[in-house]
Short mmCIF file of C-alpha atoms in Angstrom, two decimals:
data_model
loop_
_atom_site.label_atom_id
_atom_site.label_comp_id
_atom_site.label_asym_id
_atom_site.label_seq_id
_atom_site.Cartn_x
_atom_site.Cartn_y
_atom_site.Cartn_z
CA UNK F 10 0.00 0.00 0.00
CA UNK F 11 2.72 2.55 0.83
CA UNK F 12 4.42 1.76 -2.48
CA UNK F 13 1.18 2.26 -4.40
CA UNK F 14 0.47 5.52 -2.59
CA UNK F 15 3.95 6.80 -3.32
CA UNK F 16 3.60 5.93 -7.01
CA UNK F 17 0.24 7.67 -7.29
CA UNK F 18 1.48 10.70 -5.37
CA UNK F 19 4.50 10.90 -7.63
CA UNK F 20 2.38 10.62 -10.78
CA UNK F 21 0.00 13.39 -9.69
CA UNK F 22 2.87 15.53 -8.49
CA UNK F 23 4.81 15.22 -11.74
CA UNK F 24 2.64 13.42 -14.31
CA UNK F 25 4.82 12.03 -17.09
CA UNK F 26 4.03 10.54 -20.48
CA UNK F 27 0.30 11.22 -20.04
CA UNK F 28 0.38 14.32 -22.24
CA UNK F 29 2.00 12.36 -25.06
CA UNK F 30 -0.78 9.77 -24.79
CA UNK F 31 -3.43 12.51 -24.96
CA UNK F 32 -1.82 13.87 -28.13
CA UNK F 33 -2.69 10.65 -29.97
CA UNK F 34 -6.28 10.33 -28.73
CA UNK F 35 -9.23 11.86 -30.56
CA UNK F 36 -8.85 14.39 -33.34
CA UNK F 37 -12.43 14.75 -34.65
CA UNK F 38 -12.91 17.99 -32.71
CA UNK F 39 -9.82 19.50 -34.33
CA UNK F 40 -11.05 18.58 -37.80
CA UNK F 41 -14.32 20.44 -37.23
CA UNK F 42 -12.57 23.43 -35.68
CA UNK F 43 -10.37 23.69 -38.78
CA UNK F 44 -13.42 23.37 -41.02
CA UNK F 45 -14.94 26.35 -39.18
CA UNK F 46 -11.89 28.62 -39.37
CA UNK F 47 -9.59 27.54 -42.21
CA UNK F 48 -9.70 28.78 -45.79
CA UNK F 49 -9.52 32.54 -45.37
CA UNK F 50 -6.03 33.36 -44.13
CA UNK F 51 -4.77 32.53 -40.64
CA UNK F 52 -6.87 29.87 -38.90
CA UNK F 53 -6.28 30.18 -35.12
CA UNK F 54 -6.99 26.59 -34.10
CA UNK F 55 -4.93 26.07 -30.98
CA UNK F 56 -2.42 23.36 -30.13
CA UNK F 57 -4.19 20.80 -27.91
CA UNK F 58 -4.80 17.15 -27.22
CA UNK F 59 -5.56 15.08 -30.33
CA UNK F 60 -3.37 16.88 -32.86
CA UNK F 61 -1.14 13.89 -33.58
CA UNK F 62 -4.19 11.71 -34.20
CA UNK F 63 -5.69 14.39 -36.43
CA UNK F 64 -2.50 14.78 -38.49
CA UNK F 65 -2.57 11.06 -39.29
CA UNK F 66 -6.29 11.01 -40.13
CA UNK F 67 -5.95 14.14 -42.30
CA UNK F 68 -3.14 12.52 -44.27
CA UNK F 69 -5.17 9.35 -44.77
CA UNK F 70 -8.21 11.39 -45.80
CA UNK F 71 -6.21 13.43 -48.33
CA UNK F 72 -4.64 10.33 -49.86
CA UNK F 73 -7.63 7.99 -49.67
CA UNK F 74 -10.65 10.29 -50.01
CA UNK F 75 -8.89 13.26 -51.66
CA UNK F 76 -10.52 15.64 -49.18
CA UNK F 77 -9.73 17.61 -46.01
CA UNK F 78 -13.17 18.98 -45.06
CA UNK F 79 -15.45 16.73 -42.98
CA UNK F 80 -16.98 14.16 -45.39
CA UNK F 81 -20.60 14.90 -44.46
CA UNK F 82 -22.43 18.06 -43.39
CA UNK F 83 -23.80 17.88 -39.85
CA UNK F 84 -27.22 19.15 -40.97
CA UNK F 85 -29.12 17.56 -43.85
CA UNK F 86 -30.69 20.09 -46.21
CA UNK F 87 -31.56 20.78 -49.84
CA UNK F 88 -30.61 23.49 -52.32
CA UNK F 89 -33.31 24.30 -54.90
CA UNK F 90 -32.70 26.47 -57.95
CA UNK F 91 -35.45 29.11 -57.99
CA UNK F 92 -35.31 29.45 -61.78
CA UNK F 93 -35.55 25.84 -63.00
CA UNK F 94 -36.54 23.96 -59.84
CA UNK F 95 -33.50 21.71 -59.87
CA UNK F 96 -33.05 20.24 -56.38
CA UNK F 97 -29.81 18.91 -54.92
CA UNK F 98 -29.06 17.18 -51.66
CA UNK F 99 -26.44 19.28 -49.95
CA UNK F 100 -22.92 17.95 -49.38
CA UNK F 101 -21.36 21.32 -48.46
CA UNK F 102 -20.25 21.47 -44.85
CA UNK F 103 -20.67 25.24 -44.62
CA UNK F 104 -24.18 25.25 -46.12
CA UNK F 105 -25.12 22.58 -43.59
CA UNK F 106 -23.80 24.80 -40.80
CA UNK F 107 -25.67 27.83 -42.14
CA UNK F 108 -28.95 25.88 -42.02
CA UNK F 109 -28.11 24.36 -38.63
CA UNK F 110 -27.43 27.79 -37.13
CA UNK F 111 -30.34 29.59 -38.79
CA UNK F 112 -32.09 30.38 -35.52
CA UNK F 113 -28.87 31.98 -34.29
CA UNK F 114 -28.37 34.38 -37.20
CA UNK F 115 -31.89 34.93 -38.52
CA UNK F 116 -33.08 38.52 -38.58
CA UNK F 117 -35.13 39.79 -35.64
CA UNK F 118 -38.12 40.26 -37.95
CA UNK F 119 -38.02 36.55 -38.84
CA UNK F 120 -38.07 35.59 -35.15
CA UNK F 121 -40.93 38.00 -34.52
CA UNK F 122 -43.04 36.71 -37.42
CA UNK F 123 -42.39 33.09 -36.46
CA UNK F 124 -43.56 33.78 -32.91
CA UNK F 125 -46.68 35.51 -34.24
CA UNK F 126 -47.54 32.52 -36.44
CA UNK F 127 -47.13 30.09 -33.55
CA UNK F 128 -49.33 32.29 -31.36
CA UNK F 129 -52.00 32.57 -34.07
CA UNK F 130 -51.96 28.80 -34.52
CA UNK F 131 -52.30 28.28 -30.78
CA UNK F 132 -55.40 30.50 -30.76
CA UNK F 133 -56.87 28.70 -33.78
CA UNK F 134 -56.38 25.35 -32.06
CA UNK F 135 -57.81 26.62 -28.77
CA UNK F 136 -54.72 25.37 -27.01
CA UNK F 137 -52.88 26.82 -24.02
CA UNK F 138 -49.49 25.83 -25.37
CA UNK F 139 -47.72 27.07 -28.49
CA UNK F 140 -47.07 24.44 -31.15
CA UNK F 141 -43.46 23.84 -32.13
CA UNK F 142 -44.19 24.20 -35.87
CA UNK F 143 -46.97 26.00 -37.71
CA UNK F 144 -47.32 27.04 -41.34
CA UNK F 145 -44.23 28.13 -43.21
CA UNK F 146 -41.86 31.07 -42.78
CA UNK F 147 -39.89 32.21 -45.84
CA UNK F 148 -36.92 34.50 -45.22
CA UNK F 149 -35.81 36.54 -48.21
CA UNK F 150 -32.14 37.55 -48.54
CA UNK F 151 -29.90 38.82 -51.31
CA UNK F 152 -26.10 38.72 -51.72
CA UNK F 153 -24.38 41.74 -50.19
CA UNK F 154 -22.91 43.83 -53.03
CA UNK F 155 -20.57 45.69 -50.68
CA UNK F 156 -18.56 42.65 -49.54
CA UNK F 157 -16.33 40.12 -51.24
CA UNK F 158 -17.82 36.63 -51.28
CA UNK F 159 -15.61 33.71 -50.20
CA UNK F 160 -13.87 35.97 -47.68
CA UNK F 161 -14.90 35.19 -44.11
CA UNK F 162 -15.42 37.94 -41.55
CA UNK F 163 -13.90 37.64 -38.08
CA UNK F 164 -16.03 36.83 -35.08
CA UNK F 165 -15.70 35.69 -31.47
CA UNK F 166 -14.75 32.17 -32.57
CA UNK F 167 -11.80 33.54 -34.53
CA UNK F 168 -10.61 35.94 -31.83
CA UNK F 169 -10.95 33.28 -29.13
CA UNK F 170 -8.30 31.30 -30.99
CA UNK F 171 -5.81 34.17 -30.99
CA UNK F 172 -6.45 34.90 -27.32
CA UNK F 173 -6.05 31.22 -26.42
CA UNK F 174 -2.75 30.98 -28.30
CA UNK F 175 -1.42 34.03 -26.46
CA UNK F 176 -2.58 32.58 -23.12
CA UNK F 177 -0.97 29.22 -23.87
CA UNK F 178 2.38 30.82 -24.68
CA UNK F 179 2.10 32.99 -21.56
CA UNK F 180 1.62 29.92 -19.37
CA UNK F 181 4.38 28.00 -21.16
CA UNK F 182 6.91 30.76 -20.47
CA UNK F 183 6.32 30.66 -16.70
CA UNK F 184 8.59 27.63 -16.00
CA UNK F 185 11.30 29.26 -18.11
CA UNK F 186 11.14 32.43 -16.03
CA UNK F 187 10.95 30.67 -12.64
CA UNK F 188 13.00 27.50 -13.10
CA UNK F 189 14.90 28.10 -16.33
CA UNK F 190 12.98 25.15 -17.88
CA UNK F 191 12.33 25.84 -21.59
CA UNK F 192 10.89 22.41 -22.44
CA UNK F 193 7.22 23.37 -22.02
CA UNK F 194 7.66 26.52 -24.12
CA UNK F 195 9.39 24.60 -26.93
CA UNK F 196 6.61 21.99 -27.10
CA UNK F 197 3.83 24.60 -26.97
CA UNK F 198 5.43 26.91 -29.54
CA UNK F 199 6.26 24.06 -31.93
CA UNK F 200 2.76 22.59 -31.61
CA UNK F 201 1.22 26.00 -32.26
CA UNK F 202 3.34 26.48 -35.40
CA UNK F 203 2.37 23.05 -36.77
CA UNK F 204 -1.32 23.69 -36.02
CA UNK F 205 -1.25 27.06 -37.79
CA UNK F 206 0.63 25.58 -40.76
CA UNK F 207 -2.10 22.93 -41.14
CA UNK F 208 -4.81 25.59 -41.24
CA UNK F 209 -2.95 27.60 -43.90
CA UNK F 210 -3.06 24.85 -46.55
CA UNK F 211 -4.75 26.19 -49.75
CA UNK F 212 -6.77 22.97 -49.98
CA UNK F 213 -9.16 24.25 -47.30
CA UNK F 214 -10.25 27.15 -49.50
CA UNK F 215 -10.58 24.98 -52.62
CA UNK F 216 -12.97 22.61 -50.85
CA UNK F 217 -14.82 25.10 -48.69
CA UNK F 218 -15.90 27.36 -51.56
CA UNK F 219 -16.01 24.92 -54.47
CA UNK F 220 -18.38 26.94 -56.62
CA UNK F 221 -18.61 29.53 -59.36
CA UNK F 222 -19.23 33.17 -58.58
CA UNK F 223 -21.45 35.89 -60.06
CA UNK F 224 -24.51 33.64 -60.29
CA UNK F 225 -27.75 35.44 -61.18
CA UNK F 226 -30.02 32.54 -60.17
CA UNK F 227 -32.05 32.54 -56.97
CA UNK F 228 -31.72 29.63 -54.54
CA UNK F 229 -33.82 28.10 -51.80
CA UNK F 230 -32.22 26.49 -48.74
CA UNK F 231 -34.42 24.25 -46.63
CA UNK F 232 -34.40 21.12 -44.50
CA UNK F 233 -37.34 19.92 -46.56
CA UNK F 234 -41.07 19.38 -46.28
CA UNK F 235 -42.29 19.73 -42.70
CA UNK F 236 -39.70 22.26 -41.58
CA UNK F 237 -40.67 25.66 -40.22
CA UNK F 238 -38.31 27.74 -42.33
CA UNK F 239 -37.13 28.18 -45.90
CA UNK F 240 -34.36 30.58 -46.86
CA UNK F 241 -34.51 32.29 -50.25
CA UNK F 242 -31.35 33.93 -51.59
CA UNK F 243 -32.17 36.13 -54.55
CA UNK F 244 -29.80 36.25 -57.49
CA UNK F 245 -27.56 39.15 -58.43
CA UNK F 246 -24.12 39.65 -59.90
CA UNK F 247 -22.41 39.12 -56.55
CA UNK F 248 -24.04 35.81 -55.75
CA UNK F 249 -22.38 32.42 -55.41
CA UNK F 250 -23.64 29.42 -57.37
CA UNK F 251 -25.14 27.46 -54.49
CA UNK F 252 -25.90 24.47 -56.70
CA UNK F 253 -22.18 24.15 -57.32
CA UNK F 254 -21.49 24.60 -53.62
CA UNK F 255 -24.07 21.98 -52.63
CA UNK F 256 -22.24 19.32 -54.62
CA UNK F 257 -18.77 20.88 -54.52
CA UNK F 258 -17.24 18.57 -51.92
CA UNK F 259 -17.98 15.57 -54.10
CA UNK F 260 -16.55 17.24 -57.20
CA UNK F 261 -13.37 15.75 -58.63
CA UNK F 262 -12.01 19.24 -59.30
CA UNK F 263 -11.62 19.80 -55.55
CA UNK F 264 -9.59 16.67 -54.90
CA UNK F 265 -6.52 17.09 -52.71
CA UNK F 266 -3.51 18.17 -54.75
CA UNK F 267 -0.07 16.58 -54.75
CA UNK F 268 1.20 19.59 -52.78
CA UNK F 269 -1.49 19.05 -50.11
CA UNK F 270 -0.59 15.37 -49.67
CA UNK F 271 3.16 16.12 -49.45
CA UNK F 272 2.58 18.98 -47.00
CA UNK F 273 0.39 16.80 -44.78
CA UNK F 274 3.00 14.05 -44.88
CA UNK F 275 5.70 16.49 -43.74
CA UNK F 276 3.46 17.86 -40.98
CA UNK F 277 2.61 14.33 -39.85
CA UNK F 278 6.31 13.43 -39.66
CA UNK F 279 7.06 16.61 -37.69
CA UNK F 280 4.45 15.75 -35.08
CA UNK F 281 6.41 12.60 -34.19
CA UNK F 282 9.51 14.32 -32.69
CA UNK F 283 7.15 16.70 -30.89
CA UNK F 284 5.39 13.66 -29.42
CA UNK F 285 8.73 12.18 -28.34
CA UNK F 286 9.81 15.50 -26.83
CA UNK F 287 6.57 15.84 -24.87
CA UNK F 288 7.01 12.33 -23.51
CA UNK F 289 10.49 13.26 -22.24
CA UNK F 290 9.34 16.23 -20.14
CA UNK F 291 9.25 15.18 -16.47
CA UNK F 292 9.38 18.56 -14.72
CA UNK F 293 6.76 21.29 -14.64
CA UNK F 294 4.36 19.06 -16.56
CA UNK F 295 1.28 20.72 -15.09
CA UNK F 296 2.09 23.80 -17.16
CA UNK F 297 2.01 21.60 -20.26
CA UNK F 298 -1.33 20.16 -19.17
CA UNK F 299 -2.68 23.67 -18.67
CA UNK F 300 -1.79 24.66 -22.25
CA UNK F 301 -3.42 21.48 -23.55
CA UNK F 302 -6.60 22.03 -21.55
CA UNK F 303 -6.90 25.62 -22.79
CA UNK F 304 -6.35 24.36 -26.32
CA UNK F 305 -8.98 21.63 -26.23
CA UNK F 306 -11.56 24.00 -24.70
CA UNK F 307 -10.96 26.45 -27.53
CA UNK F 308 -11.09 23.63 -30.10
CA UNK F 309 -14.45 22.42 -28.76
CA UNK F 310 -15.82 25.97 -28.79
CA UNK F 311 -14.58 26.58 -32.33
CA UNK F 312 -15.92 23.22 -33.57
CA UNK F 313 -19.46 23.65 -32.28
CA UNK F 314 -20.14 27.38 -31.93
CA UNK F 315 -22.97 28.80 -34.09
CA UNK F 316 -21.86 31.37 -36.65
CA UNK F 317 -23.35 33.74 -39.21
CA UNK F 318 -23.15 33.15 -43.00
CA UNK F 319 -20.65 36.02 -43.29
CA UNK F 320 -18.29 34.07 -41.03
CA UNK F 321 -18.35 31.38 -43.73
CA UNK F 322 -17.70 33.86 -46.54
CA UNK F 323 -21.33 34.08 -47.69
CA UNK F 324 -22.47 37.67 -47.22
CA UNK F 325 -26.22 38.32 -47.24
CA UNK F 326 -28.59 41.24 -46.78
CA UNK F 327 -32.02 40.68 -45.26
CA UNK F 328 -34.93 41.79 -47.44
CA UNK F 329 -38.16 40.63 -45.81
CA UNK F 330 -40.01 37.74 -44.23
CA UNK F 331 -43.19 36.07 -45.49
CA UNK F 332 -45.15 33.73 -43.26
CA UNK F 333 -48.69 32.50 -42.63
CA UNK F 334 -50.26 29.83 -40.45
CA UNK F 335 -51.16 27.85 -43.58
CA UNK F 336 -48.42 26.69 -45.90
CA UNK F 337 -50.44 27.40 -49.04
CA UNK F 338 -51.08 30.99 -47.98
CA UNK F 339 -47.34 31.50 -47.54
CA UNK F 340 -46.74 30.05 -50.98
CA UNK F 341 -49.33 32.39 -52.53
CA UNK F 342 -47.73 35.44 -50.89
CA UNK F 343 -44.25 34.38 -51.96
CA UNK F 344 -45.27 33.73 -55.56
CA UNK F 345 -47.03 37.10 -55.75
CA UNK F 346 -43.90 39.01 -54.76
CA UNK F 347 -41.30 36.70 -56.27
CA UNK F 348 -42.71 34.94 -59.35
CA UNK F 349 -41.41 31.39 -59.70
CA UNK F 350 -40.04 31.10 -56.16
CA UNK F 351 -43.41 30.25 -54.64
CA UNK F 352 -43.90 27.61 -57.34
CA UNK F 353 -40.59 25.94 -56.45
CA UNK F 354 -41.45 26.04 -52.78
CA UNK F 355 -44.82 24.47 -53.54
CA UNK F 356 -43.13 21.49 -55.18
CA UNK F 357 -41.18 20.90 -51.96
CA UNK F 358 -43.64 21.85 -49.23
CA UNK F 359 -47.00 20.81 -50.69
CA UNK F 360 -47.16 17.25 -51.93
CA UNK F 361 -50.87 16.67 -51.35
CA UNK F 362 -53.76 16.95 -53.78
CA UNK F 363 -54.79 20.54 -54.40
CA UNK F 364 -58.35 21.77 -54.29
CA UNK F 365 -60.03 23.21 -57.43
CA UNK F 366 -59.67 26.78 -56.09
CA UNK F 367 -55.96 26.20 -55.41
CA UNK F 368 -55.41 24.76 -58.88
CA UNK F 369 -57.15 27.78 -60.40
CA UNK F 370 -55.01 30.15 -58.33
CA UNK F 371 -51.77 28.54 -59.51
CA UNK F 372 -52.95 28.54 -63.10
CA UNK F 373 -53.40 32.31 -62.82
CA UNK F 374 -49.84 32.60 -61.53
CA UNK F 375 -48.61 30.56 -64.47
CA UNK F 376 -50.48 32.77 -66.93
CA UNK F 377 -49.02 35.92 -65.36
CA UNK F 378 -45.51 34.54 -65.75
CA UNK F 379 -46.25 33.73 -69.36
#
């Protein structure tokens, strides 16, 4: 018992080799954090636990799957061309995130109208509790002419990375100042440089925005029939081709280049001596753990935090919101203001048999469009 107690006390006093083990565990969080931040200059994804594992998986993904971005979006949605009605299942990670985070970035008028519709439906049903879904709410946006598409704006997620890196280096320098021990600083600084180098690879941008620009078509983003919201992005000369983007990550033209594979191989090899160095540090290891903990907290925040479309390089201006307690009424109102868009929404959100009056109404819309 005394021997066991001494061993445990010694391990908790000066934990050794544990940090090197943590470096090779996990890695999925880092991949998503990079997907959030990489592609538009410096990507401040901090050095943390799991980077060695991620470097290996990224190399295998680039060689085997020819991709760096996560293989599947974490929110299933559709992209519908407002002009011809062509519908595509989305494979773009950033479009999936834009739909997933819609409640976070939607305009205040959209939230207000949605609440009104739910209240009206509650009254119609004679219920004391608001329903979770009622009717359909269509948010109308247009590309922002004043900003450059495919260039992400900075937000709290981005700045948290820079602050975390500075904090990590500040902690790592403490043992050097107090004990003259530079081991923790070397590991932290080297890990930070390798992490930043990974986020600077041009492949991130090629995959993230795999689409043509200056599209004049309008697009509809939606989770599909039964959802509360549909997002309409009107076409103008500054718009991105969202059909391209929806299928861009499966496009052969975005496959990982020879340079990307070689760069990832070099980075993967460089993580190995860092792993060996970290395993050899036996003094002041709690400082190393502190930098790793700060890093993984920032990575988790960056990987899961909701963001606005502009933070993904898709700049939009809010136009208006259209919503009624009945889906068909919303479709009528949308078609009246935006000919053709309501018709495309009808194909997605109304699959039942229409009444004679509804058929007549849509025939009138068709005649007006010529």
